[in-house]
Coordinates of N, CA and C in Angstrom, one line a residue:
X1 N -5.2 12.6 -7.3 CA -4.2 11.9 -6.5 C -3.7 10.6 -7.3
X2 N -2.8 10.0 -6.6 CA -2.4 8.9 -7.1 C -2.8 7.7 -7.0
X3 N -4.5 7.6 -6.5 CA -5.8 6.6 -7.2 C -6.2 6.8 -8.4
X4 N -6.1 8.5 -8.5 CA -7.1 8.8 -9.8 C -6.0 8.5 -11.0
X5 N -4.2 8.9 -10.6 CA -3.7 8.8 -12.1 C -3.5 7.3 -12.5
X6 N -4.1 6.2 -11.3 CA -3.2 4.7 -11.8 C -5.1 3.8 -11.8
X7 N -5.9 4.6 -12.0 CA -7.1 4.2 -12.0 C -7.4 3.0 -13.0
X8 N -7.7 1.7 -12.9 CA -7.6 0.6 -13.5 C -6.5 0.1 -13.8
X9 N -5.7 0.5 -13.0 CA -4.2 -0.6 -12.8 C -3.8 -0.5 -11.5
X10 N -4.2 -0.2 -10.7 CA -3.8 -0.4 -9.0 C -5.2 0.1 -8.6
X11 N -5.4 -0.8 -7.2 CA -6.7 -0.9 -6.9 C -6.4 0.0 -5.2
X12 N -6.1 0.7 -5.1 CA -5.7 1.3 -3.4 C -7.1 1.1 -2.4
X13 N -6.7 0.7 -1.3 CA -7.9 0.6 -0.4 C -7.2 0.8 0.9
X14 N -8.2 1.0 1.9 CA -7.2 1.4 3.3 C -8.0 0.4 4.3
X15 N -7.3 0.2 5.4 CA -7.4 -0.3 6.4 C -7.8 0.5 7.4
X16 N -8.4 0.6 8.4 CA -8.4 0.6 9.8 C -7.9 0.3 11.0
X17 N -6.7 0.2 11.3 CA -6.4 -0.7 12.2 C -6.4 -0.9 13.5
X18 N -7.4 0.5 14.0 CA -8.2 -0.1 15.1 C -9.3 -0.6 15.4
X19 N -9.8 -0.4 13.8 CA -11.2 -1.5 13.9 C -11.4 -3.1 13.5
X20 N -9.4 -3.1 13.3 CA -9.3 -4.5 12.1 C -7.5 -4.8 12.9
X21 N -7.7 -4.9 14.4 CA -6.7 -5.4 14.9 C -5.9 -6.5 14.3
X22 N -7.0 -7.8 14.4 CA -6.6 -8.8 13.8 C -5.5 -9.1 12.6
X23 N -6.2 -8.5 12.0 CA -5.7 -8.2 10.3 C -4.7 -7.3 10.2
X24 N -4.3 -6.5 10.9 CA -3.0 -5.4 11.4 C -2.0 -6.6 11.5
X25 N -2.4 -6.9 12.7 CA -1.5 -7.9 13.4 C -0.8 -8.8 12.1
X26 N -1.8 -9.6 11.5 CA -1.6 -10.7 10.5 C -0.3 -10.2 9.5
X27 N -0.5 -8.9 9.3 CA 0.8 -8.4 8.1 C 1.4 -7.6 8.8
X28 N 1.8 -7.8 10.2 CA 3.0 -7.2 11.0 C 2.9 -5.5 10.9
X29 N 1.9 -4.5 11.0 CA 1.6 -3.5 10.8 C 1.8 -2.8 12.8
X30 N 3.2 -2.1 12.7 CA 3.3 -1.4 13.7 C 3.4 0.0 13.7
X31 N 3.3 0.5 12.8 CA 3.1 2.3 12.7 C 2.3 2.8 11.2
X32 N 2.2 4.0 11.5 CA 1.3 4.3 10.9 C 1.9 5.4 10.1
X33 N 1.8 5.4 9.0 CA 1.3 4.4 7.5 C 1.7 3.5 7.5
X34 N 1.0 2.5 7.1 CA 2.1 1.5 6.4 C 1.7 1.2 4.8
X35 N 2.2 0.8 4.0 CA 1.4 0.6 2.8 C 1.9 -0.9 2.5
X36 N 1.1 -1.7 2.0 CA 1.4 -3.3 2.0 C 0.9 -2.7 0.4
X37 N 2.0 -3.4 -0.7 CA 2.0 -3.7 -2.3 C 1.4 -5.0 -2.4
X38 N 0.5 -5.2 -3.1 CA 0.0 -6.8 -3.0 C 0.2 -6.9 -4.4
X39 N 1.1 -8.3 -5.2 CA 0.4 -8.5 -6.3 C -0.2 -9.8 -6.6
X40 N -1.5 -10.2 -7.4 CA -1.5 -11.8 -7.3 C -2.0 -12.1 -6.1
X41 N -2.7 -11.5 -5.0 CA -2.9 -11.6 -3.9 C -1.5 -12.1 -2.6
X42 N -0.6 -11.6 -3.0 CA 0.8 -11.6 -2.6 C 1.1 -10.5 -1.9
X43 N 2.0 -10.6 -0.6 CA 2.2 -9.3 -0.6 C 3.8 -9.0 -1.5
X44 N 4.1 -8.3 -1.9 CA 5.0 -7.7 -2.9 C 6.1 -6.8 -2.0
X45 N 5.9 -5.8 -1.6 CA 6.7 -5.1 -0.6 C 5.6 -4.5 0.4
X46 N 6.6 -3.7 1.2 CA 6.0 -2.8 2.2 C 6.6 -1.6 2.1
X47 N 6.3 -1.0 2.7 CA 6.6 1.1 3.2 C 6.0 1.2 4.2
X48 N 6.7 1.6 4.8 CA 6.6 2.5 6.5 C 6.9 3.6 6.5
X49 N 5.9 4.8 6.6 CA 6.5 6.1 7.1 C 5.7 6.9 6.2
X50 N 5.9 8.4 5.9 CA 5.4 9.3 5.4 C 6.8 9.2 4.3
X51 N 6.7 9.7 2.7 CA 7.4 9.5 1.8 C 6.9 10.3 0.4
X52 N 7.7 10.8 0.0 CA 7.4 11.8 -1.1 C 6.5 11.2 -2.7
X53 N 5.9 11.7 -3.2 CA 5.5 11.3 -4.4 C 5.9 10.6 -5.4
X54 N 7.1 10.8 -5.5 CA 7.8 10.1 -6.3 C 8.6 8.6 -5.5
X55 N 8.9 8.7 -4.5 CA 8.7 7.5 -3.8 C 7.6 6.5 -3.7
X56 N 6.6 6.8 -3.7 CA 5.6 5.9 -3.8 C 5.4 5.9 -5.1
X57 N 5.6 6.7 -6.3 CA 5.3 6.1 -7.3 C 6.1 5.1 -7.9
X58 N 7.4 5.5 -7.4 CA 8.5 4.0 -7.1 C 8.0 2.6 -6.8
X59 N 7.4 3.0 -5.5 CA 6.4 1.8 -4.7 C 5.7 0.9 -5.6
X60 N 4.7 2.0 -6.6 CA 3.5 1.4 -6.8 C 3.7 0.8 -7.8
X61 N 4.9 1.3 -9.0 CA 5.5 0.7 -10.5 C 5.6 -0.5 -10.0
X62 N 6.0 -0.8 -9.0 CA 7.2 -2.4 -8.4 C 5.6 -3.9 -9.0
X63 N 4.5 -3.3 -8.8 CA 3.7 -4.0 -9.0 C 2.8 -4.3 -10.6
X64 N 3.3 -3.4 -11.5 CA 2.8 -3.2 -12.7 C 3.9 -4.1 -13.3

């Protein structure tokens, strides 16, 4: 997948957001997926929705 091809240059991790309301809430997280780009501990952009491969690899460049 697209952890294994960006492996030591994007760090992917996932949330739970019914176990981590709070922290949902905190970055305006109302449906599900959402993907928050962080760079620098920033957030960078967002994506909402289901979205093809080459879209998120769109996504994930924006941070390299």
């Amino acid at each position: 997948g697209l952890a294994e091809e960006y492996r030591g240059r994007v760090k992917v991790t996932k949330l739970n957001v019914d176990d981590n309301p709070n922290k949902a809430a905190a970055y305006g997280i109302k449906s599900i997926p959402t993907l928050i780009l962080f760079k620098d501990g920033k957030v960078l952009d967002t994506l909402v929705g289901l979205v093809s491969k080459d879209r998120l690899i769109e996504f994930v460049n924006k941070g390299l």
